[in-house]
Structure formats: structure tokens, C-alpha cells
mmCIF file of C-alpha atoms in Angstrom:
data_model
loop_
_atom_site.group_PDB
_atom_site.id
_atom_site.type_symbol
_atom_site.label_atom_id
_atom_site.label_comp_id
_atom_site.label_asym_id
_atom_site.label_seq_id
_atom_site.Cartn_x
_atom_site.Cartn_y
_atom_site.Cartn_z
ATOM 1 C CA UNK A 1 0.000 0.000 0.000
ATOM 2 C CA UNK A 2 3.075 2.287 0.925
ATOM 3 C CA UNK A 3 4.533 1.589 -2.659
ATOM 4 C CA UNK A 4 1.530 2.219 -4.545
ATOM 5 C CA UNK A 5 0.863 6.448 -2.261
ATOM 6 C CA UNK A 6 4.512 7.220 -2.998
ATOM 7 C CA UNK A 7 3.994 6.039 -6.701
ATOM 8 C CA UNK A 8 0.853 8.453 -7.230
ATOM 9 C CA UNK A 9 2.937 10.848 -5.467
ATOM 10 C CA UNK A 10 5.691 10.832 -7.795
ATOM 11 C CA UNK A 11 3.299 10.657 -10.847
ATOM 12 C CA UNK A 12 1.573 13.987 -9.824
ATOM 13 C CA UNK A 13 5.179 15.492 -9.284
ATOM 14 C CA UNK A 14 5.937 14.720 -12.670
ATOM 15 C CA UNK A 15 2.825 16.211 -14.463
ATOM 16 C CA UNK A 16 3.463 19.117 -12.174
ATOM 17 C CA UNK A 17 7.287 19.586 -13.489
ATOM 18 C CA UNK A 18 6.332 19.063 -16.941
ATOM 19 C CA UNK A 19 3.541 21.666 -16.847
ATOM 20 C CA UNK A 20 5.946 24.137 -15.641
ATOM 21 C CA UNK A 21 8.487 23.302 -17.937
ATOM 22 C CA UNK A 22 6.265 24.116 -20.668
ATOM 23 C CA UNK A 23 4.913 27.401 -19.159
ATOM 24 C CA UNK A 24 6.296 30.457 -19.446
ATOM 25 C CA UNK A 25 8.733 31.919 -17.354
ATOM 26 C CA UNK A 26 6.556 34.661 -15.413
ATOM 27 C CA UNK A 27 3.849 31.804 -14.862
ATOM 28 C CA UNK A 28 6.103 29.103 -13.562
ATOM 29 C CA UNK A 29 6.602 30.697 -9.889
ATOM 30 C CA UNK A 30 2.847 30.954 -9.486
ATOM 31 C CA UNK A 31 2.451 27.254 -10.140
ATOM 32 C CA UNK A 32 5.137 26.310 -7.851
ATOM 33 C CA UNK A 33 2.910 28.023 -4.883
ATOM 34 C CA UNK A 34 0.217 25.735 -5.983
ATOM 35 C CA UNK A 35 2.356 22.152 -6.626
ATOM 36 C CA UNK A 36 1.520 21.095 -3.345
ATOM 37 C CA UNK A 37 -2.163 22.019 -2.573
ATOM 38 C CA UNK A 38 -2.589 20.860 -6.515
ATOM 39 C CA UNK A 39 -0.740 17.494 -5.382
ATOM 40 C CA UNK A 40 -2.315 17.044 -2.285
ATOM 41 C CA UNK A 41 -6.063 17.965 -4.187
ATOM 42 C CA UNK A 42 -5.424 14.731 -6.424
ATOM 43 C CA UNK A 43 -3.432 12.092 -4.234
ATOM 44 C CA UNK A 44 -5.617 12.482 -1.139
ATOM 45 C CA UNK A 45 -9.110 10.797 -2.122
ATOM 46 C CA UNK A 46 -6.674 8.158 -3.421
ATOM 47 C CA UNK A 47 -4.800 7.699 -0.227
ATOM 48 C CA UNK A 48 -7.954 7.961 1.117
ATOM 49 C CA UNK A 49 -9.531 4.902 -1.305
ATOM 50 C CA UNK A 50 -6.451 2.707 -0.802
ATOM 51 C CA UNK A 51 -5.986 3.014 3.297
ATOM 52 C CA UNK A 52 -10.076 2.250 3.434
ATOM 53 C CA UNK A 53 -9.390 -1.039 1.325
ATOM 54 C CA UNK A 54 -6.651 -2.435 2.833
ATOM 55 C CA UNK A 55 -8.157 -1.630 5.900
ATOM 56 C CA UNK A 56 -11.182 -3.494 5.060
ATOM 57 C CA UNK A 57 -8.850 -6.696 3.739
ATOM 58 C CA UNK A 58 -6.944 -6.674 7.120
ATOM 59 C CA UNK A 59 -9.947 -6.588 9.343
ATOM 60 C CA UNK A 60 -11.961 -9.598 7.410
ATOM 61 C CA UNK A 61 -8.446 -11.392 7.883
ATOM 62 C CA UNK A 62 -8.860 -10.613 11.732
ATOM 63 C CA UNK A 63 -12.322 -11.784 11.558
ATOM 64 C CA UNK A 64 -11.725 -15.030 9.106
ATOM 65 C CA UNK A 65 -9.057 -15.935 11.766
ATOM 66 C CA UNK A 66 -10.919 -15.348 14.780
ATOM 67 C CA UNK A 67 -13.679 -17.247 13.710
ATOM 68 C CA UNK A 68 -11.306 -20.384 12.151
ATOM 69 C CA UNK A 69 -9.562 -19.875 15.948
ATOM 70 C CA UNK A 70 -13.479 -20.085 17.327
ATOM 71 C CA UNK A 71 -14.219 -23.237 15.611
ATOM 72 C CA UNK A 72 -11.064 -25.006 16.151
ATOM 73 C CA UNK A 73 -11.711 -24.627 20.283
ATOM 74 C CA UNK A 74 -14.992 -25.350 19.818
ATOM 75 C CA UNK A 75 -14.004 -29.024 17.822
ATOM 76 C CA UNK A 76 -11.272 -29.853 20.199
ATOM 77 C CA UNK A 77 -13.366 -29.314 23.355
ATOM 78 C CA UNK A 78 -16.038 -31.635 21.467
ATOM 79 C CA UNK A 79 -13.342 -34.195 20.980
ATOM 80 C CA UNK A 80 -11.974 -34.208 24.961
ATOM 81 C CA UNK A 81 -15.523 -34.359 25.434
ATOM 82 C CA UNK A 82 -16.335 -37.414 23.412
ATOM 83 C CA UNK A 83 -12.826 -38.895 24.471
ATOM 84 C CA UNK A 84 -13.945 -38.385 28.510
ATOM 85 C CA UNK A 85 -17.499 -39.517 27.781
ATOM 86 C CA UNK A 86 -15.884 -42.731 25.857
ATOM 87 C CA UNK A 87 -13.488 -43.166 28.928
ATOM 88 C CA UNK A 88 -15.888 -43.217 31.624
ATOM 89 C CA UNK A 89 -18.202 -45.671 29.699
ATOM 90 C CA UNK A 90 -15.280 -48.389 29.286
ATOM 91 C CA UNK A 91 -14.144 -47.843 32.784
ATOM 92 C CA UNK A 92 -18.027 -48.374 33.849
ATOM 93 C CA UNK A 93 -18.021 -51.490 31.479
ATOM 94 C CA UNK A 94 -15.211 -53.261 32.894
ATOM 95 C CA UNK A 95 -15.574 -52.135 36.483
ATOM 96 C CA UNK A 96 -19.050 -54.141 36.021
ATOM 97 C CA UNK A 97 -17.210 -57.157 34.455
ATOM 98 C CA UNK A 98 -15.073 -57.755 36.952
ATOM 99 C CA UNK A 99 -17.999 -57.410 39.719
ATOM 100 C CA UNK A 100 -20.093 -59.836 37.563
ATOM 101 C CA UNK A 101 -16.690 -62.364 37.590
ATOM 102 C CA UNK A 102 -16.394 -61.889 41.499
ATOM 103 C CA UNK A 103 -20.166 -62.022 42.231
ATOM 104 C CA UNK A 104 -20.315 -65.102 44.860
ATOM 105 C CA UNK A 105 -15.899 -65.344 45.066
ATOM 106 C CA UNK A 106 -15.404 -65.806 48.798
ATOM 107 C CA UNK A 107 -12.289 -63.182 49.416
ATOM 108 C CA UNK A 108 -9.418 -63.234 51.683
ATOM 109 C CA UNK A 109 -9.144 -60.326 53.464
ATOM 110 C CA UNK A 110 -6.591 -58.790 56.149
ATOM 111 C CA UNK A 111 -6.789 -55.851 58.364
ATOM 112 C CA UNK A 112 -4.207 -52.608 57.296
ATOM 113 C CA UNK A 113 -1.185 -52.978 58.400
ATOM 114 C CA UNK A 114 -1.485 -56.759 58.385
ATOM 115 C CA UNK A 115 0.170 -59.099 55.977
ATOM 116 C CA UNK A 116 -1.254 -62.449 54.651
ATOM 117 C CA UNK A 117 0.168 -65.657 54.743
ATOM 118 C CA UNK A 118 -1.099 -69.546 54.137
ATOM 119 C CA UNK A 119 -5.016 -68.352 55.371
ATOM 120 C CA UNK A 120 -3.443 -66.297 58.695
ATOM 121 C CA UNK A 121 -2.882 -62.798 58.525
ATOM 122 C CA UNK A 122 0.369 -61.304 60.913
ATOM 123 C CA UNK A 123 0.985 -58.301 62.843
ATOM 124 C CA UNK A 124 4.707 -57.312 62.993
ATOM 125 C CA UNK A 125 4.134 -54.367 66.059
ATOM 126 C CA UNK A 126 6.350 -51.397 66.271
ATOM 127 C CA UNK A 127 6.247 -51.333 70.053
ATOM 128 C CA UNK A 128 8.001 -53.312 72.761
ATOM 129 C CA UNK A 129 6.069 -55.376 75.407
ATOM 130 C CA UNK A 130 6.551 -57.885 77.942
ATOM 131 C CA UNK A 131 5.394 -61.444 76.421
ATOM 132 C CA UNK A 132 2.256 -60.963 79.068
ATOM 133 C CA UNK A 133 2.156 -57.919 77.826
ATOM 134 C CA UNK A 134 1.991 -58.799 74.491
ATOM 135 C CA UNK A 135 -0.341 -61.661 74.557
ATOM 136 C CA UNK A 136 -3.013 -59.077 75.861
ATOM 137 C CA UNK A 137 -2.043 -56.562 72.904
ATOM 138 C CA UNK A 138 -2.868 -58.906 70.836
ATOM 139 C CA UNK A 139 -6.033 -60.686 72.251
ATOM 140 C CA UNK A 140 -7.225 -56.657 71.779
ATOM 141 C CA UNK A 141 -7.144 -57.252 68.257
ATOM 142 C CA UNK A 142 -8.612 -60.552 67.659
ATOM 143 C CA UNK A 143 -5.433 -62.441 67.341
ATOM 144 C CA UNK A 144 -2.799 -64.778 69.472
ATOM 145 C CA UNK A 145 0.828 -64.382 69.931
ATOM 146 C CA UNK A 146 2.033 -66.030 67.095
ATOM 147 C CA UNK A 147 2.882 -69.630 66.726
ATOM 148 C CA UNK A 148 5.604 -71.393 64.218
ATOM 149 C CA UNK A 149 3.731 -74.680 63.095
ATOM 150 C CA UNK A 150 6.078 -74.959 59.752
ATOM 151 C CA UNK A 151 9.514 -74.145 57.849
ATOM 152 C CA UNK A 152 7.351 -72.704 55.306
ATOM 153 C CA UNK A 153 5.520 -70.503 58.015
ATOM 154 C CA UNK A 154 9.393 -69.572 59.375
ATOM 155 C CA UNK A 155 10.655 -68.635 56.262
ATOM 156 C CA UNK A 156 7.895 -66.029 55.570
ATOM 157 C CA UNK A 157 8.657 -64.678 58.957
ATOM 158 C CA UNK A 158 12.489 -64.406 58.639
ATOM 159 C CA UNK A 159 12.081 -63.007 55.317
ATOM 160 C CA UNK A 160 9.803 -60.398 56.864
ATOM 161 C CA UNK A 161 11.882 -59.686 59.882
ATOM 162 C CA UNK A 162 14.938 -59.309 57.763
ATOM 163 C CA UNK A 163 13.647 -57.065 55.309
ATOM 164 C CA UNK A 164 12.732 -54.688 58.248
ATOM 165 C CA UNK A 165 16.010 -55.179 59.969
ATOM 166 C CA UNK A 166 17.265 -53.725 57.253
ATOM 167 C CA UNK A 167 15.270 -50.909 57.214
ATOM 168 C CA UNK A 168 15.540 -50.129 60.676
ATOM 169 C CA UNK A 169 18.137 -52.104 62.761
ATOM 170 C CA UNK A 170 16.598 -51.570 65.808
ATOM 171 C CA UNK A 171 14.189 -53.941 65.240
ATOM 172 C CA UNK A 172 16.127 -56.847 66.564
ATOM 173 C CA UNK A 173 13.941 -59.473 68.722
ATOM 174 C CA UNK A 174 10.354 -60.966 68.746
ATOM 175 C CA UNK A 175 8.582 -62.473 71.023
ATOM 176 C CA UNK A 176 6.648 -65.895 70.091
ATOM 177 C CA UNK A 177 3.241 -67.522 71.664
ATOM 178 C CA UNK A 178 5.681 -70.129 73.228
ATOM 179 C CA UNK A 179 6.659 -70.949 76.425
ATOM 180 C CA UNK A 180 8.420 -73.630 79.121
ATOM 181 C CA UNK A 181 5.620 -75.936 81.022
ATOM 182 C CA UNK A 182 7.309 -75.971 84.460
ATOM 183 C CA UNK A 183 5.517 -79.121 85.141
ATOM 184 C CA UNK A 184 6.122 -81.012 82.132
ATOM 185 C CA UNK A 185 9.635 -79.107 81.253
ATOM 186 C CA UNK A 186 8.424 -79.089 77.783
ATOM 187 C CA UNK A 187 7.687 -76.093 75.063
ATOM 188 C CA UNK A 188 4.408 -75.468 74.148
ATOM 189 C CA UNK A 189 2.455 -73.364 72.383
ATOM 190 C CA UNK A 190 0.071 -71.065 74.647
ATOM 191 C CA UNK A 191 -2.827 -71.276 71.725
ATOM 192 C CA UNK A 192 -3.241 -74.838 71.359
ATOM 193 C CA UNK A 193 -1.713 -76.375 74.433
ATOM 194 C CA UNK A 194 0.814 -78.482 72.137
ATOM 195 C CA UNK A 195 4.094 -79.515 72.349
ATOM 196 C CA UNK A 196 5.728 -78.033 69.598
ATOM 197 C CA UNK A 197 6.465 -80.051 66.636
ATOM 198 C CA UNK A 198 8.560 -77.783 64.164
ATOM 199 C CA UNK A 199 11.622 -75.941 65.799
ATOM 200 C CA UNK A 200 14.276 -73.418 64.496
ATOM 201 C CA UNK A 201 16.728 -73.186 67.356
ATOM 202 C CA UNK A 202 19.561 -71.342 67.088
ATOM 203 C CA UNK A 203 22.576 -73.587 68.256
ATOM 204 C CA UNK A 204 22.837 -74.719 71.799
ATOM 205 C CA UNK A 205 19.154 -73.408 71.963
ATOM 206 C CA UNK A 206 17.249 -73.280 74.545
ATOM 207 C CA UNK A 207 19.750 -73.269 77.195
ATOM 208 C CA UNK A 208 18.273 -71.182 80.142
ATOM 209 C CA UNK A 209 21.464 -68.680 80.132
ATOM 210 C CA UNK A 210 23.027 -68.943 83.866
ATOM 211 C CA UNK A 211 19.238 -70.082 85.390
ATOM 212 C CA UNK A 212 17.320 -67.074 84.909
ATOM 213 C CA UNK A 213 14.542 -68.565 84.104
ATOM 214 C CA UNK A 214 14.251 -68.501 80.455
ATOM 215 C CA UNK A 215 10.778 -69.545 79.649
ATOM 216 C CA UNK A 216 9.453 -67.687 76.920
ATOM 217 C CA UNK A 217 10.286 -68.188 73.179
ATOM 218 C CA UNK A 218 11.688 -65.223 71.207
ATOM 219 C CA UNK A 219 12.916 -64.750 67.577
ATOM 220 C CA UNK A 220 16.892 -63.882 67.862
ATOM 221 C CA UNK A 221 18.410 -61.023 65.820
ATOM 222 C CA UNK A 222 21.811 -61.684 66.357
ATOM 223 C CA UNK A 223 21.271 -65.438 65.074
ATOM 224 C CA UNK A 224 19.319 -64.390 61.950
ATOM 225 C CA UNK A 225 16.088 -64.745 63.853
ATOM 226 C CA UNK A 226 16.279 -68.703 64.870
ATOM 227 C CA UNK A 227 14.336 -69.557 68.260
ATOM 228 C CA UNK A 228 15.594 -68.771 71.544
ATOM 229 C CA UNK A 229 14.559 -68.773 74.924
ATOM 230 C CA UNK A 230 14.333 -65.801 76.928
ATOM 231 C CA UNK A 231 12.517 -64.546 80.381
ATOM 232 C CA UNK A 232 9.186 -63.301 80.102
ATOM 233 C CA UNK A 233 9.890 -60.068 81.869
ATOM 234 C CA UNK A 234 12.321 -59.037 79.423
ATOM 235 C CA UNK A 235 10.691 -56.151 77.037
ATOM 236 C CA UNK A 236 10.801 -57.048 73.093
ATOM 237 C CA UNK A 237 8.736 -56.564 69.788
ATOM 238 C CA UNK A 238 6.112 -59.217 69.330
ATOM 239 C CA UNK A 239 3.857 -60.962 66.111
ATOM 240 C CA UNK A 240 0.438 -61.298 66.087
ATOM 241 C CA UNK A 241 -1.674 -63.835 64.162
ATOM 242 C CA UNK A 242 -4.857 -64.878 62.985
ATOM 243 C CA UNK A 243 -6.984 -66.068 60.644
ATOM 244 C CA UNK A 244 -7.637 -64.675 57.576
ATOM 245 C CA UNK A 245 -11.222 -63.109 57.229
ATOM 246 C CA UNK A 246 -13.216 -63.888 54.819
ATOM 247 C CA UNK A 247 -16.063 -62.368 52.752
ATOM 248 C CA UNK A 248 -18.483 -63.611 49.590
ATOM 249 C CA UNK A 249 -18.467 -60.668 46.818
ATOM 250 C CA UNK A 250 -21.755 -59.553 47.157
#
């Protein structure tokens, strides 16, 4: 637009020069006072013409792209619409499949902060007790001191003790549901009144250190967590166990 004023511009100069040139002398200085009122007269409705047009082009180019912005918002929300819309219908689909394929499914379930294992579900506590002590903690929560009726059972618990030894060393010793019958000088577990079958002892276990009266069974830290006998008034951690609840999927 700039190139097309300054060439009308020019063009009227020109006529202007040229009409002088061919005047006469005494005439020529009265033109030149009216060159540029006579140049303005003629390129003005021009200008005028030209800034109105492209004017006109640049604000249906505003409005072309404003609208073409309008309609591309308005498609993509559509789409995140359908896509959410498509989402939640799937997720309703197979959140109903998998109740239909559990409908009836008795579940095994265990308290937070429990962990399952074979049917039984353990507490590991954070908290020292005396094993009294702890056979009433426990008995709070629907549950037994543990007992130790397998190597399979063991393993799962050394595994678990280990892997929290790690974590924090300080949790060293446990205290088991077992115990020394003074009359029948033999270990039982407190649960079932039985004489224990499977045993872990660490070596030279049980040994009542010095006659102290060890009486009480305890998971040892020191001897990667075999058995060992301990007295009952000494403070450790403790395990609690039970069985496994279970529910029918409605």
C-alpha cells in the first residue's frame, strides 16, 4: 500500500514539473505556490480509497481468523468431550465385568497394616512389650501371639523380619506364643496347648542362660532370627496372628 501512495505521489510530481516546464517563465513561480495544494487535491481521495481497502482486507483477515480460531476450540473441546465420555463408559463397562466375575468369590481379606500368609494374617508391632504384655495386645485385636507350626511358616517370617532389619536395625527381637511348662519341662504353644512339633533353634538353643529362668520363646536377631529362649519379663517386639477373614463378593 506504501509503494503504490509514494507512486501516485511521484506521478503527480511529474505532471506538475512538466507543466511548468512548458509554461512560461513569469507563470512558472505561481504554479510552484500551488504544486503542493494541486498534489495534495489529487493524491488524497486516493490515499484515502487505498488506506479504506486495505483496511477493510486486514480486518476480514482478523475476523476469518478469529472465527477459524473459534471453531477449532470449539471441535477440540467436542473431541476431549467425546474422548472423557468414551473413557468413563469403558471404565463403567469393565468395572461391572469384573464385579459380575467376582459375584459369589469368597475373598481373603486382612486388616491394614497386616500381611497375609497360608489363610493367617500377621501383625509385625512397632512397640516393645513384655510377652504378658503382648499376649493381651494382641487378644485386643482378635489375634494370638504367634505360633511357628512350619519351615514354610518360618521362612515367611524371617524373610519379613529381615527385610525390616534392614530398614531399621533396631528392630532386633520378637517375642513368640511359646513358652516352658514348668511341670512337664516341655515347650508349648500357649494357643493350642501343644508340644511343639517344628523348631528353628539357634545352636545350643534353649539353654536357660546362667538359670534365669528362660521360659518364653523369642525370635533372635543376632542369630538371623532362629528360636531362643528368653525370660518373660524381658521387654521385646512381638507378632500377632490370625486367621484370615473372609467375605463372599456380594
Amino acid at each position: 500500500m506504501k509503494c503504490v501512495v509514494l507512486m501516485l505521489i511521484v506521478l503527480l510530481q511529474v505532471d506538475a514539473s512538466y507543466q511548468q516546464n512548458i509554461l512560461p517563465e513569469h507563470k512558472r513561480r505561481h504554479c510552484n505556490a500551488l504544486q503542493t495544494s494541486d498534489i495534495m487535491e489529487h493524491a488524497l481521495p486516493e490515499i484515502r480509497r487505498i488506506l479504506q481497502t486495505e483496511a477493510e482486507k486486514n480486518r476480514r483477515l482478523l475476523q476469518t481468523e478469529a472465527e477459524n480460531n473459534r471453531r477449532l476450540l470449539q471441535t477440540e473441546a467436542e473431541n476431549n468431550r467425546l474422548l472423557l465420555q468414551t473413557e468413563a463408559e469403558n471404565n463403567r463397562r469393565l468395572h461391572e465385568e469384573h464385579v459380575s466375575t467376582l459375584r459369589g468369590v469368597i475373598l481373603l481379606r486382612c486388616d491394614p497394616g497386616w500381611l497375609y500368609n497360608a489363610n493367617h494374617c500377621y501383625l509385625f508391632s512397632q512397640s516393645r512389650k513384655t510377652w504378658q504384655e503382648a499376649i493381651e495386645k494382641c487378644q485386643d485385636m482378635n489375634a494370638y501371639l504367634a505360633d511357628i507350626q512350619s519351615d514354610e511358616e518360618n521362612r515367611f517370617v524371617k524373610m519379613e523380619l529381615s527385610r525390616r532389619h534392614e530398614e531399621n536395625p533396631e528392630l532386633g527381637d520378637y517375642f513368640l506364643g511359646g513358652y516352658l511348662s514348668t511341670t512337664e519341662r516341655k515347650w508349648i504353644w500357649r494357643r493350642t496347648g501343644e508340644q511343639f512339633g517344628y523348631t528353628d533353634w539357634a545352636p545350643n538353643e534353649p539353654n536357660n542362660h546362667q538359670d534365669l529362668g528362660e521360659e518364653c520363646l523369642m525370635l533372635y536377631g543376632r542369630t538371623l532370627f532362629q528360636w531362643n529362649d528368653v525370660r518373660c519379663s524381658k521387654t521385646f517386639f512381638f507378632i500377632c496372628k490370625k486367621r484370615v477373614e473372609h467375605e463372599v463378593f456380594p
